[in-house]
Coordinates of C-alpha atoms in Angstrom, one line a residue:
Chain A
M580 CA -35.9 -31.6 -22.5
S581 CA -36.5 -35.1 -21.4
S582 CA -33.1 -35.7 -19.7
S583 CA -30.9 -33.2 -17.9
T584 CA -27.2 -33.3 -18.3
Q585 CA -26.9 -34.7 -14.9
T586 CA -28.7 -37.9 -15.8
A587 CA -26.8 -37.9 -19.1
S588 CA -23.4 -37.9 -17.4
R589 CA -24.6 -40.4 -14.9
D590 CA -25.7 -42.7 -17.7
L591 CA -22.4 -42.1 -19.2
A592 CA -20.6 -43.1 -16.1
A593 CA -22.7 -46.3 -15.8
R594 CA -22.0 -47.2 -19.4
E595 CA -18.3 -46.3 -19.4
P596 CA -16.9 -49.7 -18.2
A597 CA -18.9 -51.6 -20.8
R598 CA -17.8 -49.5 -23.7
P599 CA -14.3 -50.0 -25.0
R600 CA -12.3 -47.0 -23.9
A601 CA -11.0 -44.8 -26.6
R602 CA -7.3 -45.4 -27.1
P603 CA -5.1 -43.3 -29.3
S604 CA -4.8 -46.3 -31.6
R605 CA -8.5 -46.8 -32.0
R606 CA -9.4 -43.4 -33.5
P607 CA -12.5 -43.1 -35.6
A608 CA -12.4 -44.0 -39.2
G609 CA -11.0 -41.4 -41.5
G610 CA -7.4 -41.5 -40.3
G611 CA -5.6 -38.3 -41.4
T612 CA -8.6 -36.2 -42.2
G613 CA -10.2 -37.2 -38.8
R614 CA -7.1 -36.0 -37.0
W615 CA -7.2 -32.7 -38.8
A616 CA -10.8 -32.3 -38.1
A617 CA -10.3 -32.9 -34.4
W618 CA -7.7 -30.2 -34.3
A619 CA -9.8 -27.8 -36.4
F620 CA -12.6 -28.1 -33.9
L621 CA -10.2 -27.5 -31.0
L622 CA -8.6 -24.5 -32.7
P623 CA -10.9 -21.8 -31.4
L624 CA -10.4 -23.1 -27.8
L625 CA -6.6 -23.4 -28.2
A626 CA -6.4 -19.9 -29.7
Y627 CA -8.6 -18.6 -26.9
L628 CA -6.5 -20.4 -24.2
I629 CA -3.3 -19.0 -25.6
A630 CA -4.5 -15.4 -26.1
F631 CA -6.7 -15.0 -23.0
Y632 CA -5.2 -17.4 -20.5
A633 CA -1.6 -18.0 -21.2
Y634 CA -0.8 -14.5 -22.3
P635 CA -2.4 -12.6 -19.3
L636 CA -0.6 -15.1 -17.0
Y637 CA 2.6 -14.4 -18.8
R638 CA 2.1 -10.7 -18.5
N639 CA 1.4 -11.1 -14.9
L640 CA 4.6 -13.1 -14.4
D641 CA 6.5 -10.4 -16.3
L642 CA 4.9 -7.7 -14.1
S643 CA 6.1 -9.4 -11.0
L644 CA 9.7 -9.6 -12.3
R645 CA 10.1 -5.9 -13.3
D646 CA 10.3 -2.6 -11.5
Y647 CA 7.1 -0.9 -12.7
T648 CA 6.1 2.7 -12.2
V649 CA 3.0 4.2 -13.7
R650 CA 5.1 5.7 -16.5
S651 CA 7.0 2.6 -17.4
F652 CA 3.8 0.6 -17.1
V653 CA 2.4 2.5 -20.1
Q654 CA 5.6 2.7 -22.0
G655 CA 6.7 -0.9 -21.3
D656 CA 10.3 -0.2 -20.6
A657 CA 10.5 -1.2 -16.9
P658 CA 13.8 -2.7 -15.8
F659 CA 14.1 -6.4 -15.0
I660 CA 14.7 -6.9 -11.3
G661 CA 14.4 -10.6 -10.9
L662 CA 12.8 -11.7 -7.7
A663 CA 13.2 -8.4 -5.9
N664 CA 9.4 -7.9 -5.9
Y665 CA 8.9 -11.2 -4.2
R666 CA 11.5 -10.4 -1.6
E667 CA 9.9 -7.1 -1.0
V668 CA 6.5 -8.7 -0.6
V669 CA 7.7 -11.4 1.8
D670 CA 9.6 -8.8 3.9
N671 CA 6.5 -6.5 4.0
P672 CA 4.9 -6.4 7.4
T673 CA 1.5 -7.1 5.8
F674 CA 2.7 -10.5 4.4
L675 CA 2.5 -12.6 7.5
P676 CA -0.9 -11.3 8.6
A677 CA -2.2 -11.7 5.1
L678 CA -0.9 -15.3 4.9
T679 CA -2.4 -16.1 8.4
H680 CA -5.7 -14.6 7.5
T681 CA -5.8 -16.5 4.2
V682 CA -5.2 -19.8 6.1
V683 CA -7.7 -19.0 8.9
F684 CA -10.4 -17.7 6.4
T685 CA -10.0 -20.8 4.2
A686 CA -9.9 -23.3 7.0
A687 CA -12.8 -21.9 9.0
S688 CA -14.9 -21.4 5.8
L689 CA -14.2 -25.0 4.7
V690 CA -14.9 -26.6 8.1
L691 CA -18.2 -24.7 8.6
Q692 CA -19.5 -24.9 5.0
F693 CA -18.7 -28.6 4.9
G694 CA -20.1 -29.4 8.3
I695 CA -23.3 -27.5 7.8
G696 CA -23.6 -28.7 4.2
M697 CA -23.2 -32.3 5.3
A698 CA -25.8 -31.9 8.1
L699 CA -28.3 -30.4 5.6
A700 CA -27.6 -33.0 3.0
V701 CA -28.3 -35.8 5.4
F702 CA -31.4 -34.0 6.6
F703 CA -32.8 -33.3 3.2
H704 CA -32.0 -36.8 2.1
Q705 CA -34.8 -38.1 4.3
H706 CA -37.8 -37.7 2.1
F707 CA -40.4 -35.5 3.5
R708 CA -43.0 -33.1 2.1
L709 CA -41.5 -30.1 0.4
S710 CA -37.9 -31.4 0.8
A711 CA -37.1 -31.0 -2.9
T712 CA -38.5 -27.4 -3.0
L713 CA -36.8 -26.3 0.2
R714 CA -33.5 -27.8 -1.0
A715 CA -33.9 -25.8 -4.2
L716 CA -34.4 -22.6 -2.2
F717 CA -31.1 -23.3 -0.4
L718 CA -29.4 -22.7 -3.8
V719 CA -30.3 -19.0 -3.7
P720 CA -27.3 -17.7 -1.8
W721 CA -25.0 -19.4 -4.3
L722 CA -26.7 -17.9 -7.3
L723 CA -26.8 -14.3 -6.1
P724 CA -24.1 -12.0 -7.5
L725 CA -21.4 -11.8 -4.8
I726 CA -21.7 -8.0 -4.6
V727 CA -25.4 -8.5 -3.7
S728 CA -24.6 -10.9 -0.9
A729 CA -21.7 -8.9 0.4
S730 CA -23.5 -5.6 0.5
T731 CA -26.5 -7.3 2.2
W732 CA -24.3 -8.8 4.8
S733 CA -22.5 -5.4 5.3
W734 CA -25.8 -3.8 6.2
M735 CA -27.0 -6.7 8.4
L736 CA -23.7 -6.5 10.3
N737 CA -23.7 -2.8 10.7
S738 CA -22.8 -1.9 14.2
E739 CA -25.7 0.5 15.0
A740 CA -28.5 -0.3 12.7
G741 CA -27.7 -3.9 11.7
V742 CA -30.3 -6.6 12.3
V743 CA -27.7 -9.1 13.6
N744 CA -26.9 -6.9 16.5
T745 CA -30.7 -6.4 17.1
F746 CA -31.1 -10.2 17.4
L747 CA -28.1 -10.4 19.7
G748 CA -29.7 -7.7 21.8
V749 CA -32.8 -9.8 22.1
L750 CA -30.7 -12.6 23.4
G751 CA -29.0 -10.3 25.8
V752 CA -25.7 -10.0 24.0
D753 CA -23.9 -6.7 23.7
P754 CA -23.7 -5.2 20.2
V755 CA -20.6 -6.3 18.2
N756 CA -18.7 -4.0 15.9
W757 CA -18.6 -6.6 13.2
L758 CA -17.0 -4.7 10.4
T759 CA -15.3 -1.9 12.2
S760 CA -13.4 -3.8 14.9
P761 CA -10.2 -5.6 14.0
D762 CA -11.2 -8.4 16.3
W763 CA -14.3 -9.2 14.4
S764 CA -13.8 -8.2 10.8
L765 CA -12.3 -11.6 9.7
A766 CA -15.1 -13.5 11.5
S767 CA -17.6 -11.3 9.6
V768 CA -16.3 -12.1 6.2
I769 CA -16.1 -15.8 7.1
I770 CA -19.8 -15.8 8.1
A771 CA -20.8 -14.2 4.8
N772 CA -18.5 -16.6 2.9
V773 CA -19.9 -19.7 4.7
W774 CA -23.4 -18.6 3.9
I775 CA -22.5 -18.4 0.2
G776 CA -20.6 -21.7 0.3
I777 CA -23.2 -23.9 2.0
P778 CA -25.4 -24.5 -1.1
F779 CA -22.4 -25.8 -3.1
N780 CA -21.5 -28.3 -0.3
L781 CA -25.1 -29.3 0.1
V782 CA -25.6 -30.0 -3.6
L783 CA -22.5 -32.0 -4.0
L784 CA -22.9 -34.0 -0.8
Y785 CA -26.6 -34.6 -1.5
S786 CA -25.7 -36.0 -4.9
G787 CA -23.2 -38.2 -3.2
L788 CA -25.8 -39.5 -0.8
Q789 CA -28.1 -40.4 -3.7
G790 CA -25.3 -42.6 -4.9
I791 CA -25.4 -44.8 -1.8
P792 CA -27.6 -47.9 -2.4
P793 CA -30.6 -47.9 0.0
Q794 CA -30.1 -51.6 0.6
I795 CA -27.1 -50.8 2.7
Y796 CA -29.3 -48.8 5.1
E797 CA -31.9 -51.5 5.1
A798 CA -29.4 -54.0 6.2
A799 CA -28.1 -51.7 8.9
A800 CA -31.7 -51.0 10.1
L801 CA -32.1 -54.8 10.6
D802 CA -29.0 -54.8 12.8
G803 CA -30.7 -52.2 15.0
T804 CA -28.2 -49.3 14.6
T805 CA -29.2 -45.8 15.7
G806 CA -29.3 -42.9 13.2
W807 CA -26.1 -41.5 14.7
Q808 CA -24.2 -44.8 14.4
R809 CA -25.6 -45.2 10.8
F810 CA -24.1 -41.8 9.9
W811 CA -20.6 -42.4 11.3
R812 CA -20.3 -46.1 10.4
L813 CA -22.0 -46.1 7.0
T814 CA -22.8 -42.7 5.5
F815 CA -19.6 -40.9 6.3
P816 CA -17.1 -43.6 5.2
L817 CA -19.2 -44.2 2.0
L818 CA -19.2 -40.5 1.3
R819 CA -15.5 -40.1 1.6
P820 CA -14.7 -39.9 -2.1
V821 CA -17.4 -37.2 -2.6
S822 CA -16.3 -35.4 0.6
A823 CA -12.7 -35.3 -0.6
I824 CA -13.7 -33.7 -3.9
T825 CA -16.1 -31.3 -2.2
L826 CA -13.4 -30.1 0.2
L827 CA -10.7 -29.8 -2.4
L828 CA -12.9 -27.8 -4.7
G829 CA -14.0 -25.7 -1.8
L830 CA -10.4 -25.1 -0.9
V831 CA -9.4 -24.0 -4.4
Y832 CA -12.5 -21.7 -4.6
T833 CA -12.0 -20.2 -1.1
L834 CA -8.4 -19.3 -1.7
K835 CA -9.6 -17.2 -4.6
V836 CA -12.3 -15.3 -2.6
F837 CA -11.8 -11.7 -3.2
D838 CA -15.1 -9.9 -3.9
I839 CA -16.8 -10.6 -0.5
I840 CA -13.9 -9.4 1.6
W841 CA -13.2 -6.4 -0.6
I842 CA -16.8 -5.2 -0.6
M843 CA -17.4 -5.8 3.1
T844 CA -14.2 -4.6 4.7
K845 CA -11.6 -3.7 2.0
G846 CA -9.3 -6.0 4.0
G847 CA -9.5 -3.6 7.0
P848 CA -9.7 -2.2 9.5
A849 CA -5.9 -2.0 9.7
D850 CA -5.4 -5.1 7.5
S851 CA -7.3 -7.2 10.0
S852 CA -9.2 -9.1 7.2
T853 CA -6.6 -8.8 4.5
T854 CA -5.9 -12.0 2.6
L855 CA -3.4 -12.7 -0.1
A856 CA -6.2 -12.1 -2.7
T857 CA -7.3 -8.7 -1.4
W858 CA -3.7 -7.6 -0.7
S859 CA -2.8 -8.3 -4.3
Y860 CA -5.7 -6.2 -5.5
Q861 CA -4.9 -3.5 -2.9
L862 CA -1.3 -3.3 -4.2
G863 CA -2.3 -3.2 -7.9
F864 CA -5.5 -1.3 -8.0
G865 CA -6.5 -0.2 -4.4
S866 CA -4.5 3.0 -4.2
L867 CA -3.6 6.1 -6.2
L868 CA -0.1 4.9 -6.6
P869 CA -0.4 1.4 -8.0
Q870 CA 2.4 -1.1 -7.2
F871 CA 1.9 -3.5 -10.0
G872 CA 5.1 -5.5 -9.5
P873 CA 4.5 -6.5 -5.9
G874 CA 0.8 -6.9 -6.6
A875 CA 1.5 -9.4 -9.3
A876 CA 4.1 -11.1 -7.1
V877 CA 1.5 -11.7 -4.4
G878 CA -1.0 -12.9 -7.0
N879 CA 1.6 -15.4 -8.3
L880 CA 2.2 -16.8 -4.8
L881 CA -1.6 -17.3 -4.6
I882 CA -1.6 -19.1 -8.0
V883 CA 1.1 -21.5 -6.7
A884 CA -1.0 -22.3 -3.6
A885 CA -4.2 -22.7 -5.7
L886 CA -2.5 -24.9 -8.2
A887 CA -0.8 -27.1 -5.6
F888 CA -4.2 -28.0 -4.1
G889 CA -5.7 -28.1 -7.6
L890 CA -3.3 -30.8 -8.7
V891 CA -4.2 -32.8 -5.6
Y892 CA -7.9 -32.4 -6.6
I893 CA -7.2 -33.6 -10.1
R894 CA -5.3 -36.6 -8.7
V895 CA -8.0 -37.6 -6.4
Q896 CA -10.7 -37.2 -9.1
R897 CA -8.6 -39.3 -11.5
R898 CA -8.1 -42.0 -9.0
Q899 CA -11.8 -42.1 -8.2
G900 CA -12.7 -42.1 -11.9
G901 CA -10.4 -45.1 -12.3
T902 CA -11.8 -47.2 -9.6
A903 CA -15.5 -46.3 -10.2
Chain B
M912 CA -47.0 -42.4 13.0
R913 CA -45.0 -42.2 9.8
R914 CA -47.0 -39.2 8.7
A915 CA -46.4 -37.4 12.0
T916 CA -42.6 -37.8 11.8
T917 CA -42.7 -36.5 8.2
W918 CA -44.6 -33.3 9.2
W919 CA -42.1 -32.7 12.0
K920 CA -39.3 -32.8 9.5
T921 CA -41.1 -30.5 7.1
G922 CA -41.4 -28.1 10.0
I923 CA -37.6 -28.2 10.7
G924 CA -36.9 -27.8 7.0
L925 CA -39.1 -24.7 6.9
V926 CA -37.3 -23.2 9.8
L927 CA -33.9 -23.9 8.4
T928 CA -34.9 -22.5 5.0
T929 CA -36.2 -19.4 6.6
L930 CA -32.9 -18.9 8.5
M931 CA -30.9 -19.5 5.4
L932 CA -33.0 -17.1 3.3
F933 CA -33.3 -14.4 5.9
P934 CA -30.6 -12.3 4.4
V935 CA -32.4 -12.3 1.1
Y936 CA -35.6 -11.3 2.8
W937 CA -33.7 -8.6 4.6
M938 CA -32.4 -7.2 1.3
V939 CA -35.9 -6.9 0.0
N940 CA -37.1 -5.4 3.3
V941 CA -34.4 -2.7 3.4
S942 CA -35.0 -1.9 -0.3
F943 CA -38.5 -0.7 0.7
T944 CA -37.4 1.1 3.9
R945 CA -37.6 4.9 4.1
D946 CA -34.3 6.7 4.7
E947 CA -35.5 8.1 8.0
D948 CA -36.3 4.6 9.3
M949 CA -33.1 3.2 8.2
R950 CA -31.2 3.7 11.4
K951 CA -34.1 3.0 13.7
T952 CA -33.5 0.6 16.6
P953 CA -34.9 -2.0 16.5
P954 CA -35.2 -2.0 12.7
D955 CA -38.7 -2.7 11.3
L956 CA -39.0 -6.4 10.4
F957 CA -41.6 -5.5 7.7
P958 CA -41.6 -2.4 5.5
I959 CA -44.7 -1.0 7.2
D960 CA -44.2 2.6 5.9
G961 CA -42.7 1.3 2.7
T962 CA -41.2 3.5 0.0
L963 CA -40.4 3.1 -3.6
E964 CA -37.6 5.7 -3.4
G965 CA -34.9 3.0 -3.8
Y966 CA -36.5 1.6 -6.9
R967 CA -37.0 5.1 -8.3
A968 CA -33.2 5.5 -7.9
V969 CA -32.7 2.3 -9.8
V970 CA -34.8 3.5 -12.7
D971 CA -33.2 7.0 -12.7
Q972 CA -29.6 5.9 -12.3
Q973 CA -29.0 2.2 -12.9
L974 CA -30.8 1.5 -16.2
P975 CA -27.6 2.1 -18.3
H976 CA -25.6 -0.2 -16.0
L977 CA -28.3 -2.9 -16.3
G978 CA -28.2 -2.6 -20.1
T979 CA -24.4 -2.9 -20.1
S980 CA -24.7 -6.0 -17.9
L981 CA -27.2 -7.6 -20.3
L982 CA -25.0 -6.9 -23.3
V983 CA -22.0 -8.3 -21.5
G984 CA -24.0 -11.3 -20.4
F985 CA -25.2 -12.1 -23.9
G986 CA -21.8 -11.5 -25.4
T987 CA -20.2 -13.8 -23.0
V988 CA -22.8 -16.5 -23.6
A989 CA -22.2 -16.2 -27.4
L990 CA -18.4 -16.3 -27.1
T991 CA -18.4 -19.2 -24.6
L992 CA -20.7 -21.4 -26.8
L993 CA -18.7 -20.6 -29.9
V994 CA -15.5 -21.7 -28.3
A995 CA -16.7 -24.5 -26.0
A996 CA -19.1 -26.5 -28.2
P997 CA -16.7 -27.4 -31.0
A998 CA -14.0 -28.1 -28.5
G999 CA -16.3 -30.4 -26.5
Y1000 CA -17.2 -32.2 -29.7
S1001 CA -13.6 -32.6 -30.6
L1002 CA -12.5 -33.9 -27.2
A1003 CA -15.5 -36.2 -26.9
K1004 CA -15.9 -37.6 -30.4
L1005 CA -12.9 -36.9 -32.5
R1006 CA -10.4 -37.5 -29.7
P1007 CA -7.2 -35.9 -31.0
A1008 CA -3.9 -37.1 -29.6
G1009 CA -3.1 -34.8 -26.7
G1010 CA -6.8 -34.3 -25.9
G1011 CA -6.2 -35.5 -22.4
L1012 CA -3.7 -32.7 -21.9
V1013 CA -6.2 -30.1 -23.1
S1014 CA -8.7 -31.4 -20.6
F1015 CA -6.1 -31.2 -17.9
V1016 CA -5.2 -27.6 -18.8
L1017 CA -8.9 -26.7 -18.6
L1018 CA -9.2 -28.1 -15.1
V1019 CA -6.1 -26.2 -14.0
A1020 CA -7.4 -23.0 -15.8
Q1021 CA -10.5 -23.1 -13.6
M1022 CA -8.4 -22.8 -10.5
I1023 CA -6.6 -19.6 -11.4
P1024 CA -7.8 -16.7 -9.2
G1025 CA -9.7 -14.0 -11.0
I1026 CA -7.7 -11.1 -9.7
I1027 CA -4.5 -12.5 -11.1
M1028 CA -6.1 -12.9 -14.6
A1029 CA -7.5 -9.3 -14.1
M1030 CA -4.0 -7.9 -13.5
G1031 CA -2.6 -9.6 -16.6
F1032 CA -5.6 -8.4 -18.7
Y1033 CA -5.2 -4.9 -17.3
A1034 CA -1.6 -4.7 -18.5
I1035 CA -2.6 -6.0 -22.0
Y1036 CA -5.7 -3.9 -22.4
L1037 CA -3.9 -0.8 -21.3
N1038 CA -1.4 -1.3 -24.1
L1039 CA -4.1 -2.2 -26.6
G1040 CA -6.3 0.7 -25.6
V1041 CA -9.4 -1.6 -24.9
L1042 CA -9.9 -0.7 -21.3
N1043 CA -13.5 0.3 -20.6
T1044 CA -14.9 -1.4 -23.7
L1045 CA -17.6 -4.0 -23.9
P1046 CA -15.7 -6.5 -26.1
G1047 CA -12.8 -6.3 -23.6
L1048 CA -15.0 -7.1 -20.7
I1049 CA -16.8 -9.9 -22.6
V1050 CA -13.5 -11.6 -23.5
A1051 CA -12.3 -11.4 -19.9
D1052 CA -15.7 -12.6 -18.5
A1053 CA -15.7 -15.6 -20.8
T1054 CA -12.5 -16.9 -19.2
I1055 CA -14.7 -17.8 -16.2
A1056 CA -17.1 -19.9 -18.3
V1057 CA -15.0 -21.3 -21.2
P1058 CA -13.2 -24.1 -19.3
F1059 CA -16.4 -25.1 -17.5
G1060 CA -18.3 -25.0 -20.8
V1061 CA -15.9 -27.3 -22.6
L1062 CA -16.0 -29.8 -19.7
I1063 CA -19.8 -29.8 -19.7
F1064 CA -20.0 -30.3 -23.5
Q1065 CA -17.4 -32.9 -23.4
A1066 CA -19.1 -34.9 -20.7
F1067 CA -22.5 -34.6 -22.4
M1068 CA -21.3 -35.4 -25.9
S1069 CA -19.3 -38.5 -24.7
G1070 CA -22.7 -39.9 -23.7
I1071 CA -24.1 -39.6 -27.3
P1072 CA -24.0 -43.2 -28.7
E1073 CA -21.3 -43.8 -31.3
E1074 CA -23.9 -45.5 -33.5
I1075 CA -25.5 -42.1 -34.2
T1076 CA -22.3 -40.4 -35.4
Q1077 CA -21.3 -43.6 -37.3
A1078 CA -24.6 -43.6 -39.1
A1079 CA -24.0 -40.0 -40.1
T1080 CA -20.5 -40.9 -41.4
V1081 CA -22.0 -43.8 -43.4
D1082 CA -24.4 -41.3 -44.9
G1083 CA -21.4 -39.4 -46.1
A1084 CA -21.5 -36.6 -43.5
G1085 CA -18.2 -35.0 -42.7
P1086 CA -17.2 -34.0 -39.2
L1087 CA -18.6 -30.5 -39.7
R1088 CA -22.0 -31.7 -40.9
T1089 CA -22.1 -34.4 -38.1
F1090 CA -21.4 -31.7 -35.6
W1091 CA -23.9 -29.3 -36.9
S1092 CA -26.9 -31.5 -37.8
V1093 CA -26.4 -34.4 -35.4
I1094 CA -24.4 -33.5 -32.3
L1095 CA -25.5 -30.0 -31.7
P1096 CA -29.3 -30.6 -31.8
V1097 CA -28.9 -33.5 -29.4
S1098 CA -26.7 -31.5 -27.0
R1099 CA -29.3 -28.8 -26.4
N1100 CA -29.4 -29.4 -22.7
A1101 CA -25.7 -29.1 -22.3
G1102 CA -25.9 -25.9 -24.3
I1103 CA -28.6 -24.5 -22.0
T1104 CA -26.6 -25.3 -18.9
V1105 CA -23.4 -23.7 -20.3
A1106 CA -25.3 -20.6 -21.5
L1107 CA -27.1 -20.2 -18.2
F1108 CA -23.9 -20.3 -16.1
A1109 CA -22.0 -18.2 -18.6
F1110 CA -24.7 -15.5 -18.3
L1111 CA -24.9 -15.7 -14.6
W1112 CA -21.2 -15.4 -14.0
A1113 CA -20.8 -12.6 -16.5
W1114 CA -23.7 -10.8 -14.9
S1115 CA -22.3 -11.3 -11.4
D1116 CA -18.7 -10.5 -12.3
F1117 CA -17.1 -7.8 -10.1
V1118 CA -13.4 -8.5 -10.4
F1119 CA -13.0 -7.9 -14.1
A1120 CA -15.5 -5.1 -14.2
S1121 CA -13.8 -3.2 -11.5
T1122 CA -10.3 -3.6 -12.9
L1123 CA -11.0 -3.4 -16.6
N1124 CA -14.1 -1.2 -16.9
G1125 CA -13.9 0.8 -13.7
G1126 CA -13.3 4.2 -15.3
G1127 CA -15.5 4.6 -18.3
G1128 CA -19.2 5.0 -18.8
L1129 CA -19.7 1.4 -19.7
R1130 CA -20.0 0.0 -16.3
P1131 CA -22.1 -3.1 -15.4
I1132 CA -24.6 -3.3 -12.6
T1133 CA -22.2 -4.7 -10.1
L1134 CA -20.2 -1.5 -10.3
G1135 CA -23.4 0.5 -10.1
I1136 CA -24.0 -1.1 -6.7
Y1137 CA -20.3 -0.7 -5.7
A1138 CA -20.5 3.0 -6.5
Y1139 CA -23.5 3.4 -4.3
I1140 CA -21.7 1.7 -1.4
G1141 CA -18.7 4.0 -1.9
N1142 CA -20.9 7.1 -1.6
N1143 CA -20.5 9.1 1.6
N1144 CA -24.2 9.2 2.4
Q1145 CA -25.0 5.6 1.7
Q1146 CA -28.6 5.3 0.6
W1147 CA -29.3 1.8 1.7
N1148 CA -32.7 1.5 0.2
A1149 CA -31.2 2.4 -3.2
I1150 CA -28.3 0.0 -2.7
M1151 CA -30.6 -2.9 -1.7
A1152 CA -33.2 -2.0 -4.5
T1153 CA -30.4 -2.3 -7.0
A1154 CA -29.3 -5.5 -5.4
V1155 CA -32.8 -6.9 -5.7
V1156 CA -32.9 -6.0 -9.4
A1157 CA -29.4 -7.5 -9.9
S1158 CA -30.7 -10.7 -8.3
I1159 CA -33.5 -11.2 -10.9
P1160 CA -31.5 -13.3 -13.3
A1161 CA -30.6 -15.7 -10.4
A1162 CA -34.2 -15.9 -9.4
V1163 CA -35.3 -16.6 -12.9
L1164 CA -32.7 -19.2 -13.3
L1165 CA -33.8 -20.9 -10.1
V1166 CA -37.4 -21.0 -11.2
V1167 CA -37.0 -21.9 -14.8
A1168 CA -33.9 -24.0 -14.8
Q1169 CA -33.3 -25.5 -11.4
R1170 CA -32.3 -28.9 -12.7
Y1171 CA -29.8 -27.4 -15.1
I1172 CA -28.2 -25.7 -12.1
A1173 CA -27.9 -28.9 -10.1
A1174 CA -26.5 -30.5 -13.2
G1175 CA -24.0 -27.7 -13.6
V1176 CA -22.8 -27.9 -10.0
T1177 CA -22.3 -31.7 -10.0
T1178 CA -21.0 -32.3 -13.5
G1179 CA -17.3 -32.1 -13.6
A1180 CA -17.1 -32.1 -9.8
V1181 CA -18.5 -35.6 -9.1
K1182 CA -18.1 -38.5 -11.4
D1183 CA -20.3 -40.9 -9.6

């Protein structure tokens, strides 16, 4: 228990350049047997990936290319209809709102989470009494089951009895129909999602701040810069690699968000908070007459978006790993 | 003067933390609120006329769901460790050709939205007849944790000095023995991190539970809460009491294993 994985991986990163990097030609002694052993240890993972990742994804793709009814879903004899499901989905009047809401939800969540997370990271990085304890408490929202957070926010945002409207009333603001008005439902789920996402941003950005050598700040202090200048001229540029990673990971995670929206508003009222994720679920499981084909098609569109940004993330991470 | 500025910051920190944790406090407060006070305006900031009705509902109705969640959580931890630890060892120490590709696939796998996996699983499970079963849900829940687990094990085990494994080889230990008696004991911290997250994610899972186990009697606690919300007369003290109970693992984690959490968040995301 003397060292956590964090320090271990950091030690590793520090040691990496000194150690000769493993090249395929420099495999451990043992040659043939070593290679077999390597694959034997990987076998459970490979079997798992094929059976429980690749196969469900393949089934999902197959679903999206066939004309499924409940009966043919069970019997498995649905006719192949090519991209008709995708065409149906794109022509659906829900498509454009769902796409717009996904973009707005993701962008607003990212900007707010990142902005607040950054401000908090900088704040907690100044060492004061209790700063470590309070920072730990900030992790709570991230650890709670999403259904717990979502149902708590639902009740807090309740139009008549919600505590948020009570506070607004104290400030002289009229009550807002957070979850029942089409104008506010998307904002409501964004608020809850930002609350959940702040800890993640805080932890990553804080660890980034810890990586900046204090000497840099000492030099800047000698030059007589103000705190604000220090942030924009030193901290922010130095944090750019970590910021990029944080934002990209946040992007990929936010695109996936389904639980919070579904539990708080079910995408409603009148699709006003429907995103691609909730729409996909709505089509496949949300009604008595499931439309698995179109549901799977929406899901696959979402995968394409997530993977596109995911690949950017991996690229950025690789490049940073290479230069570090 | 220095001390004065420090106290000032502690004060701001306390205010910020209070704001951030207010929803958590509110959950606890509502869980003790009587039904008749529930729609009072303004709502009571403290449960003055507190009631245990909500918690009585938890004991009466939610215990089976809690049990299911525990079983699913432990099952997911076991499956995840079983698959991830050997794979991490292989990628970190035995380095098969194509190992880089496997790591890449794992990173990509983490990005696939859960609902899409759920839809594929649903189609497969329906044909196999394993909807509404514990093993089915465990296998699905493990997909959240397995890629993460492999990456954590790999990162940690790469940090184990080659001398140790070489010494084992010189002593005549094969890869299996090296893994079991040398690598695994040293990697305890990585194992704990993976186990904690696998448990927490399985415990918190709603997507797989609602699609794959929505119908049967074996429903985890997340669906217990969801069923409460769906009721026409929403009993908010019961909902929030269940939510409080469902938050216990997260609270325990935070107290017992905070550094493992921070490690889990940053490993794999930031290579500083």
